[in-house]
mmCIF file of C-alpha atoms and ligand atoms in Angstrom:
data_model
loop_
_atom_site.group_PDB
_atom_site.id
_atom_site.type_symbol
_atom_site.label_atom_id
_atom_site.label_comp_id
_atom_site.label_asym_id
_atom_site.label_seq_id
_atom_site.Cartn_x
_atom_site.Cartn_y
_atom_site.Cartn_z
ATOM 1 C CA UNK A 140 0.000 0.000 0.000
ATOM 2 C CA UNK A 141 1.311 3.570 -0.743
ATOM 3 C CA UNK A 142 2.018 5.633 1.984
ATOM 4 C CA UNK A 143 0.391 8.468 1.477
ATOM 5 C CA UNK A 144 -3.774 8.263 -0.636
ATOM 6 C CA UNK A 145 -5.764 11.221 -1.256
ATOM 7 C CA UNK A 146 -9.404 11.040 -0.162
ATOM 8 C CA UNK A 147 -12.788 11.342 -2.123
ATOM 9 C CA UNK A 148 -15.387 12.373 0.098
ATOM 10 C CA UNK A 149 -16.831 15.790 -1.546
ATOM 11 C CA UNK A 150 -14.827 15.537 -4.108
ATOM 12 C CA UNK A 151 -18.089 15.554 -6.383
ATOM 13 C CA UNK A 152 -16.849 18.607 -8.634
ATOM 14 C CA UNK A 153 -14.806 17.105 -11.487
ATOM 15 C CA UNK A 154 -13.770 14.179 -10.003
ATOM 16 C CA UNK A 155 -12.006 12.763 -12.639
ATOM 17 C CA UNK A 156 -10.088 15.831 -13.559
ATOM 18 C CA UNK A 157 -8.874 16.424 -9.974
ATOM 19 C CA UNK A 158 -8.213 12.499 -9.307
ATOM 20 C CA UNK A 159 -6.251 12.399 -12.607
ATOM 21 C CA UNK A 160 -4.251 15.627 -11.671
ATOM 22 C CA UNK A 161 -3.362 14.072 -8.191
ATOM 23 C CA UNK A 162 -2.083 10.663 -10.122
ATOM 24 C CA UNK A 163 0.055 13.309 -12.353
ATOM 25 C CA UNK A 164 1.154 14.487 -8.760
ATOM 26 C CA UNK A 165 2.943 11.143 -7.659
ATOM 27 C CA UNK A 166 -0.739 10.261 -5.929
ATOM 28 C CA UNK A 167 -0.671 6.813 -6.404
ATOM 29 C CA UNK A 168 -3.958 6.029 -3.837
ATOM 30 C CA UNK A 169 -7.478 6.769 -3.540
ATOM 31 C CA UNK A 170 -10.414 6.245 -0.897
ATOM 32 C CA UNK A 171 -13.742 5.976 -1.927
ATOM 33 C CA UNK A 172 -17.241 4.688 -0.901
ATOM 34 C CA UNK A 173 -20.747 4.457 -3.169
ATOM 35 C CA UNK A 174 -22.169 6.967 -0.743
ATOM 36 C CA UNK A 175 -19.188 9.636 -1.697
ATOM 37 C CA UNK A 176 -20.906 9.622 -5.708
ATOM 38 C CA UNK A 177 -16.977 9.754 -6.407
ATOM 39 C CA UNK A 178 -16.964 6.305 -7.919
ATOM 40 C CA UNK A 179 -17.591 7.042 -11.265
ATOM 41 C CA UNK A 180 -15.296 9.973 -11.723
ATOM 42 C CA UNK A 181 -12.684 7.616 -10.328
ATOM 43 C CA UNK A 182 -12.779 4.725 -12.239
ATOM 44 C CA UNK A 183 -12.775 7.001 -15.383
ATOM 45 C CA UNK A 184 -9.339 8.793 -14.066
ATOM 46 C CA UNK A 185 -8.147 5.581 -13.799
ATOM 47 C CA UNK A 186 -9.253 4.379 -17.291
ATOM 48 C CA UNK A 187 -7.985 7.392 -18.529
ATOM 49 C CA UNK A 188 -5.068 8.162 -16.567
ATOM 50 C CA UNK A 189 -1.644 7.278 -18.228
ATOM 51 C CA UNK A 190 -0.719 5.711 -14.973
ATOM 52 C CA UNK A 191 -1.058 1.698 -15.144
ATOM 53 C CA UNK A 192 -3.975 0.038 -13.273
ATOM 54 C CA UNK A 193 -1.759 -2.198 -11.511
ATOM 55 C CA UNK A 194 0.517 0.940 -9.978
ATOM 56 C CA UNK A 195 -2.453 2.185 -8.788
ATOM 57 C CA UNK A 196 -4.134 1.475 -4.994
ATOM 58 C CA UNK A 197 -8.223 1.873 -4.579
ATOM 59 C CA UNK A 198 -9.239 1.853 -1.365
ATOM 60 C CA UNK A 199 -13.726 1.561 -1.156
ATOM 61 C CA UNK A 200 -15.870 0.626 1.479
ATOM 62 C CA UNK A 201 -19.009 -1.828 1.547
ATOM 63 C CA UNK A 202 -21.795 -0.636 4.562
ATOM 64 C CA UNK A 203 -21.941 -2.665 7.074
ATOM 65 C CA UNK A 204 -25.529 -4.008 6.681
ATOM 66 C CA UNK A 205 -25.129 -5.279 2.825
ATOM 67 C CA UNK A 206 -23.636 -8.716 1.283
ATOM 68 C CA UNK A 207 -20.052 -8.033 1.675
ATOM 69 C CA UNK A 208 -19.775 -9.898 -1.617
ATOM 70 C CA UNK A 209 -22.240 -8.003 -3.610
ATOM 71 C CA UNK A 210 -21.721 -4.434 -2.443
ATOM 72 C CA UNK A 211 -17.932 -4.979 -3.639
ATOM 73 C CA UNK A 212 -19.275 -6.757 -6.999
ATOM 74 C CA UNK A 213 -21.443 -3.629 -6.962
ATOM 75 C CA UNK A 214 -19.073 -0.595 -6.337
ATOM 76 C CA UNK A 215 -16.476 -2.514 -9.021
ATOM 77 C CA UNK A 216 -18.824 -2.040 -11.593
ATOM 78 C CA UNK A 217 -19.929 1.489 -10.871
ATOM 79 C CA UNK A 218 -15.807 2.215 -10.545
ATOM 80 C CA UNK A 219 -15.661 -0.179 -13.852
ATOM 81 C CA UNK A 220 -12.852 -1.652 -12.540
ATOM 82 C CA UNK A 221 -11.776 -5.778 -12.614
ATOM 83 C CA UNK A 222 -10.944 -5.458 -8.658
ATOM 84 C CA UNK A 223 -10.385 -3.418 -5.641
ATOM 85 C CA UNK A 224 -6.870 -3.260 -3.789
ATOM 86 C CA UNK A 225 -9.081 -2.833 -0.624
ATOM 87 C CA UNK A 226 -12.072 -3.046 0.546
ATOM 88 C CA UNK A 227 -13.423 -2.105 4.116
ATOM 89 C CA UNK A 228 -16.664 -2.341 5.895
ATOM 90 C CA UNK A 229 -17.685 1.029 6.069
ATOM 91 C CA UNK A 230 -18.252 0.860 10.277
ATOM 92 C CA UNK A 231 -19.152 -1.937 12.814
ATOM 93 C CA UNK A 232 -23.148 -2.774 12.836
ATOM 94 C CA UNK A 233 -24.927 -1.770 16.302
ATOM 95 C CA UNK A 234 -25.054 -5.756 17.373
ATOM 96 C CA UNK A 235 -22.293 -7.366 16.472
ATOM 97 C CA UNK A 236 -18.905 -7.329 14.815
ATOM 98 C CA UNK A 237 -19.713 -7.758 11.363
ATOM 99 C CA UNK A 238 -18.396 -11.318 10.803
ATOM 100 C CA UNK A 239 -21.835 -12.330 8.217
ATOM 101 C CA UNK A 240 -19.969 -9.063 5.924
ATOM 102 C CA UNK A 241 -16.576 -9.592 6.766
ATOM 103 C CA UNK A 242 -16.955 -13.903 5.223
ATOM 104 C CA UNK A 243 -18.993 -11.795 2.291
ATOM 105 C CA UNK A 244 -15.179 -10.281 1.835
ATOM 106 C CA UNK A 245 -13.067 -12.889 2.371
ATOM 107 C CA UNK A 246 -14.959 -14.631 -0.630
ATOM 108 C CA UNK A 247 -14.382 -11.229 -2.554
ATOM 109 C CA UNK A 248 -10.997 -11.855 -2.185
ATOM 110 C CA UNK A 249 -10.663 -15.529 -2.933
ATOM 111 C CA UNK A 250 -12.387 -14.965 -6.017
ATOM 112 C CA UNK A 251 -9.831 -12.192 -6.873
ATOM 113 C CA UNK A 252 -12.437 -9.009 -6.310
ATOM 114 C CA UNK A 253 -9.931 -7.840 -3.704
ATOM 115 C CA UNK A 254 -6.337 -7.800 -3.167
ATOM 116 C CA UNK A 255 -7.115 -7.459 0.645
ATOM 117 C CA UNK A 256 -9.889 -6.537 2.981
ATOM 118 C CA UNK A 257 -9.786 -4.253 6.273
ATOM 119 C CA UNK A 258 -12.353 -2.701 8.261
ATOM 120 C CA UNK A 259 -13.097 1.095 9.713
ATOM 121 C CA UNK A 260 -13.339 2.939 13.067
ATOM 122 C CA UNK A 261 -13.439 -0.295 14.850
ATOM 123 C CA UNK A 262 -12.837 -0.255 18.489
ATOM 124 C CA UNK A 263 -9.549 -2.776 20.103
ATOM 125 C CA UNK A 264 -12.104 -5.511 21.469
ATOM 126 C CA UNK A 265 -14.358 -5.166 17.965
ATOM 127 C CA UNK A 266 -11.279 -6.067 16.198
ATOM 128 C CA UNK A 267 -10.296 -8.942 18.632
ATOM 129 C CA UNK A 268 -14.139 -10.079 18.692
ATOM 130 C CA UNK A 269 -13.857 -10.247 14.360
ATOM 131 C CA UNK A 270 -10.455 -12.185 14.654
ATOM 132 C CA UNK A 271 -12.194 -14.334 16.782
ATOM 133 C CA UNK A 272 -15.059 -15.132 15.038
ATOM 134 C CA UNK A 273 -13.395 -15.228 11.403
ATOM 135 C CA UNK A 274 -10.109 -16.729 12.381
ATOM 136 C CA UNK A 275 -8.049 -13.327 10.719
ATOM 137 C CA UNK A 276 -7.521 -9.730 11.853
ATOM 138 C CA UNK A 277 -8.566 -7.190 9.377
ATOM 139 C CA UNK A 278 -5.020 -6.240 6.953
ATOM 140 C CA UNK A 279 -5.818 -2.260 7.298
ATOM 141 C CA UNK A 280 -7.703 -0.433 10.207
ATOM 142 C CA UNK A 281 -8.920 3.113 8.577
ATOM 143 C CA UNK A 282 -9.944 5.496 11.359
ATOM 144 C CA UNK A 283 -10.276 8.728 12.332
ATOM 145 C CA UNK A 284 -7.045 10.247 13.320
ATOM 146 C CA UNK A 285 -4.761 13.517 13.484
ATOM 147 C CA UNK A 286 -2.728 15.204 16.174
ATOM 148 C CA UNK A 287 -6.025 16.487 18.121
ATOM 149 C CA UNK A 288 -7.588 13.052 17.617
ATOM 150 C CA UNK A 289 -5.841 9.748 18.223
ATOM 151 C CA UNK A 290 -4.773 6.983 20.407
ATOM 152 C CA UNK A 291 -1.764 5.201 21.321
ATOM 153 C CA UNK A 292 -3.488 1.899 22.429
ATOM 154 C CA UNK A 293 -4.778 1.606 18.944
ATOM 155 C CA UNK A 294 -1.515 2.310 17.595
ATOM 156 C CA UNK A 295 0.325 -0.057 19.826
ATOM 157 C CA UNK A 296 -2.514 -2.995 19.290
ATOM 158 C CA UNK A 297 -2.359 -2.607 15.186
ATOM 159 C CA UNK A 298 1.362 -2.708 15.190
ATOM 160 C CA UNK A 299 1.176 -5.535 17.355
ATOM 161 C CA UNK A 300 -1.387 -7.688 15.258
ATOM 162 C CA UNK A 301 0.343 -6.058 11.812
ATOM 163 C CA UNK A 302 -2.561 -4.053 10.821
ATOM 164 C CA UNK A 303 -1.998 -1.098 8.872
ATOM 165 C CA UNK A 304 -3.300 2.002 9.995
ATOM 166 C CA UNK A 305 -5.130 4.695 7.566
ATOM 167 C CA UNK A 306 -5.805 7.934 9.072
ATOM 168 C CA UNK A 307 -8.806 9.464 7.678
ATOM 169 C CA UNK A 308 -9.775 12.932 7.864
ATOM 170 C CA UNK A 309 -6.187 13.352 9.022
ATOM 171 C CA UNK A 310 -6.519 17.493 8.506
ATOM 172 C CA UNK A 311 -9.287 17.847 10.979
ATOM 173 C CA UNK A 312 -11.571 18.244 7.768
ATOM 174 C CA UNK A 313 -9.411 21.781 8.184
ATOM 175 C CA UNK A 314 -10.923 22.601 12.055
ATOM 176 C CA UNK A 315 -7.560 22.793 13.957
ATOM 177 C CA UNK A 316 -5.287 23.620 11.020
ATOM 178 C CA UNK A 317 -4.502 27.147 12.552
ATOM 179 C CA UNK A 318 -3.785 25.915 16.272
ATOM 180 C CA UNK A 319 -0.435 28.367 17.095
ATOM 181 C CA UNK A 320 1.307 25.505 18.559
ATOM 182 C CA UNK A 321 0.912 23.693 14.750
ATOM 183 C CA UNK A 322 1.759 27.084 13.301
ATOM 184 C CA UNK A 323 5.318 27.451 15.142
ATOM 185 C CA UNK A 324 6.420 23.769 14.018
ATOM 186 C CA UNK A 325 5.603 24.629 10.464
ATOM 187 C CA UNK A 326 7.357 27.726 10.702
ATOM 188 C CA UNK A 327 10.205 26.386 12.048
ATOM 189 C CA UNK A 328 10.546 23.686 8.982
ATOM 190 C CA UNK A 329 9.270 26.429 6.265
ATOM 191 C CA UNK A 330 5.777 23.945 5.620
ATOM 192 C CA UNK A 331 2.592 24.244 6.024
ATOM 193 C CA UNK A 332 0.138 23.221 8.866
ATOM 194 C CA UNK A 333 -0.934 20.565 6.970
ATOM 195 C CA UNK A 334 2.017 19.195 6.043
ATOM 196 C CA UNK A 335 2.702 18.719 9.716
ATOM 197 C CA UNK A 336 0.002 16.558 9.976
ATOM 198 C CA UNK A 337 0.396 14.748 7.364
ATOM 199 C CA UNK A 338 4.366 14.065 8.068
ATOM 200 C CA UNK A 339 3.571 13.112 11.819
ATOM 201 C CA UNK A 340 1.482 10.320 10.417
ATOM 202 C CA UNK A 341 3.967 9.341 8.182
ATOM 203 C CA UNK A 342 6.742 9.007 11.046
ATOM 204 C CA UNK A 343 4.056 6.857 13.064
ATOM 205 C CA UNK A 344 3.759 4.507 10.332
ATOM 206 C CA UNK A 345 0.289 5.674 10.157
ATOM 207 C CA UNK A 346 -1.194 6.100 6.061
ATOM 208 C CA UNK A 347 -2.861 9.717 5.830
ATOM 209 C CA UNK A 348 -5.650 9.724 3.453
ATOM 210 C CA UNK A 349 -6.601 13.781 3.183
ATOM 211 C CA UNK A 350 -9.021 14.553 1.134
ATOM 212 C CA UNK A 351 -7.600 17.828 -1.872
ATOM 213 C CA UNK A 352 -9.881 19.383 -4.669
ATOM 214 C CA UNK A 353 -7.316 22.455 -4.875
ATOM 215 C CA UNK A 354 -4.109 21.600 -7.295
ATOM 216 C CA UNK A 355 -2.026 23.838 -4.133
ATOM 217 C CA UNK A 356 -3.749 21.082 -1.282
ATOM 218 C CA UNK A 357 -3.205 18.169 -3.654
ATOM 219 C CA UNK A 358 0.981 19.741 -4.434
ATOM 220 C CA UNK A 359 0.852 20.301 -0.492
ATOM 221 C CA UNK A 360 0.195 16.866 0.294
ATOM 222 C CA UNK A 361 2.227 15.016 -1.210
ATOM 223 C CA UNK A 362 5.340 17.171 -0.703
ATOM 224 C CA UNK A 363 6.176 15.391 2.706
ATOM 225 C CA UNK A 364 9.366 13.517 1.965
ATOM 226 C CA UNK A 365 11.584 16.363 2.193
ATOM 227 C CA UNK A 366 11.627 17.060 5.605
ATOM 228 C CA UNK A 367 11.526 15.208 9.064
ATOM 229 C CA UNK A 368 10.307 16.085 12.154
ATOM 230 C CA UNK A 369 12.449 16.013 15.186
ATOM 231 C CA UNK A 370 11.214 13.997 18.042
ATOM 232 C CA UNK A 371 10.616 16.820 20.265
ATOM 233 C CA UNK A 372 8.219 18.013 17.755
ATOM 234 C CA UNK A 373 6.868 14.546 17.313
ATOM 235 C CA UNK A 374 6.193 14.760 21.191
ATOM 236 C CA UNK A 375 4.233 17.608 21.023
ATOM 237 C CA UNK A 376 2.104 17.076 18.269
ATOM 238 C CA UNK A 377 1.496 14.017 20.553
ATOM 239 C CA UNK A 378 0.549 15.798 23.260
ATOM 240 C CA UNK A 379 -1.900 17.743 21.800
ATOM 241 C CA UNK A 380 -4.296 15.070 21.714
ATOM 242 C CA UNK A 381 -7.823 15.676 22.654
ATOM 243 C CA UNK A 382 -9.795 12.861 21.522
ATOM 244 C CA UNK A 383 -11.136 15.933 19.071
ATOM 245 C CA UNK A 384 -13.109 14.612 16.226
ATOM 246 C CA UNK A 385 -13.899 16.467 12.740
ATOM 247 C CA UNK A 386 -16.900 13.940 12.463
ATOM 248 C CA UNK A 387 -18.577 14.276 16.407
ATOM 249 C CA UNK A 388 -16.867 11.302 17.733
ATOM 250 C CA UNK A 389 -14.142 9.213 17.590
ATOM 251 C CA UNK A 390 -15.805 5.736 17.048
ATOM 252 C CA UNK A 391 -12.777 3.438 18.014
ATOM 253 C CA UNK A 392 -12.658 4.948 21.779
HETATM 254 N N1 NAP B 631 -13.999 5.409 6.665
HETATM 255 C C1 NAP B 631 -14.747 6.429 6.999
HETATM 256 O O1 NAP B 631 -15.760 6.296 7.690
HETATM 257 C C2 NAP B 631 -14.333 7.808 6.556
HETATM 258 C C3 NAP B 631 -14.902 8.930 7.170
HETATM 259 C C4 NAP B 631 -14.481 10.193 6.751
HETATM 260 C C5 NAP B 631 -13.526 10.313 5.741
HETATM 261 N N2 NAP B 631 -13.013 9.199 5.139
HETATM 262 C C6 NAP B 631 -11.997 9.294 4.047
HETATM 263 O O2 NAP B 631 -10.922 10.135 4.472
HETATM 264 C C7 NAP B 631 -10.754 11.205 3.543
HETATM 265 C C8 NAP B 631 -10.207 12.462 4.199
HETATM 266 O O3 NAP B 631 -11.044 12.929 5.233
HETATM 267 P P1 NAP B 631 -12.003 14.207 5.104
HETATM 268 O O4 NAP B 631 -12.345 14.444 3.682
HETATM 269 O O5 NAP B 631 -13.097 13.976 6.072
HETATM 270 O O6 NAP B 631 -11.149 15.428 5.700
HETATM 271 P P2 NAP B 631 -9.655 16.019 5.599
HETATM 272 O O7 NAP B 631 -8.871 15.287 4.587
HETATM 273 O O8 NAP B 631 -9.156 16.085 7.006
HETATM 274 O O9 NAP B 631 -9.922 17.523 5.159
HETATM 275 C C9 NAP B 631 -10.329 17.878 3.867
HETATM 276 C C10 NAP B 631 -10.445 19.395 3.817
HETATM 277 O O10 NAP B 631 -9.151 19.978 4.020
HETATM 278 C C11 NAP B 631 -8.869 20.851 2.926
HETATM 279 N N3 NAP B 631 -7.421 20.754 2.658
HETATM 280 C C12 NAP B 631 -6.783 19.783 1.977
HETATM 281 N N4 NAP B 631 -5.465 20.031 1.932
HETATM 282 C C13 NAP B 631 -5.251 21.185 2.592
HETATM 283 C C14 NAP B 631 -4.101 21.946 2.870
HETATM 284 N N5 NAP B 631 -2.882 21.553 2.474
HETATM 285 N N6 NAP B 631 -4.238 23.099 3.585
HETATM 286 C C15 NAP B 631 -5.470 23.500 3.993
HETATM 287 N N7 NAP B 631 -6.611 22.813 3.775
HETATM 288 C C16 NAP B 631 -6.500 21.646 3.078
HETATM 289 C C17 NAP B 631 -9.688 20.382 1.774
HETATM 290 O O11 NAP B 631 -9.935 21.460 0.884
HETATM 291 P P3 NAP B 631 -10.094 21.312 -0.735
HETATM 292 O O12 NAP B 631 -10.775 20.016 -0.996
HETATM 293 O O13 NAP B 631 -10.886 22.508 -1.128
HETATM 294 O O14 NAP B 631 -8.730 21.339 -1.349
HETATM 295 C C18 NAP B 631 -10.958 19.918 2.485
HETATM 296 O O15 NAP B 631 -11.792 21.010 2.764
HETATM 297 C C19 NAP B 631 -12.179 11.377 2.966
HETATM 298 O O16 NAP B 631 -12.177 12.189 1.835
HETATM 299 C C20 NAP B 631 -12.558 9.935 2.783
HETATM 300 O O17 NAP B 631 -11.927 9.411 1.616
HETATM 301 C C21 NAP B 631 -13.392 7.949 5.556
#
């Protein structure tokens, strides 16, 4: 999986154009779900990008009440694409773990609709509960997370069981971007806010997944691998964790 994917959701104004200007980027990644309407724009950057299919990474999600193994059938045809390099359920359901969906995915991926399956915003004992029940741990864990908003149990249990974390919404959907503490680390390494956040996932191993329609956020973005945070600065962007969520809550506490 790349390191670095650029997220879909409200990117409904020429998706295509914009996706296919991030793949010009270096983007190699990108998150969708049927309830983003950014499939079809997506598969059609990717049939016309000059980028191969098989450099490429898409990331979509199937809801957590459908047939695992439909919903993915499903979104590949709406994305026109032979098969999906992930696919996630979209959230737990209320009363249980999701292990009817999760077998619906694991047959998605033995019949080659999926390179490999993960779930989202699952809490530690949901994901033991799954493993449980279905004998495997999800391969990616795609959650809510940013400097404001994480936690280091979840980071310490997914290294531990070799899940890959993707932070999503990893700008705060642009809510603490100006905090002054933020603002001095940037200044001090001559980049933006944003590309703080996005760097101090990268140094945690953790896949940032933020979400650009403007061609200076998508150049932004991506220009993270020039630069490294020291860990005193990596301690305080720890620190300034709130449990703050961009979406209301975060699910996994
Ligand atoms: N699994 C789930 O349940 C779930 C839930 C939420 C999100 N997601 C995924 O995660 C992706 C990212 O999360 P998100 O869209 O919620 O929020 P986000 O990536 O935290 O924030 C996106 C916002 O930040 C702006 N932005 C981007 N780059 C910037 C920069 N360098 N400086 C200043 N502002 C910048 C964007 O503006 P412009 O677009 O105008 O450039 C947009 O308004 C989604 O798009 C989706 O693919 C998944």
């Amino acid at each position: 999986m790349p390191v670095l994917g650029l997220g879909s959701w409200m990117l409904t104004t020429h998706t295509a154009e914009a996706v296919m200007h991030a793949f010009e980027l270096g983007y190699r990644m990108v998150d969708t779900s049927a309830d983003y309407k950014t499939q079809p724009g997506i598969g059609k950057a990717i049939r016309l990008s000059p980028v191969p299919r098989e450099s490429l990474f898409v990331s979509m999600k199937v809801e957590e009440n459908e047939d695992g193994y439909e919903a993915t059938a499903r979104n590949l045809q709406e994305l026109k694409l032979a098969y999906a390099d992930l696919v996630l359920i979209h959230r737990a359901p209320k009363s249980n773990v999701g292990e009817k969906v999760w077998r619906g995915l694991m047959r998605a991926r033995d019949e080659g609709l999926a390179r490999s399956i993960g779930v989202c915003s699952y809490k530690v004992s949901q994901l033991q509960a799954l493993a449980e029940q279905t004998g495997e741990m999800p391969a990616v864990h795609q959650l809510e997370w940013s400097p404001f908003g994480h936690s280091l149990d979840m980071l310490n249990f997914c290294r531990a069981n070799e899940i890959a974390l993707q932070a999503y919404s990893p700008l705060t959907r642009g809510k603490r971007l100006k905090d002054e503490r933020v603002a001095a680390i940037a200044m001090k390494y001559g980049k933006t806010p944003a590309q703080v956040f996005l760097r101090w996932d990268l140094q945690h191993g953790v896949v940032p997944l933020p979400k650009a329609y403007r061609e200076d956020h998508q150049r932004q973005n991506i220009a993270l691998f020039d630069f490294e945070l020291d860990t005193g600065d990596m301690a305080v962007l720890d620190s300034l964790n709130e449990q703050f969520s961009a979406l209301d809550k975060l699910e996994y506490l």
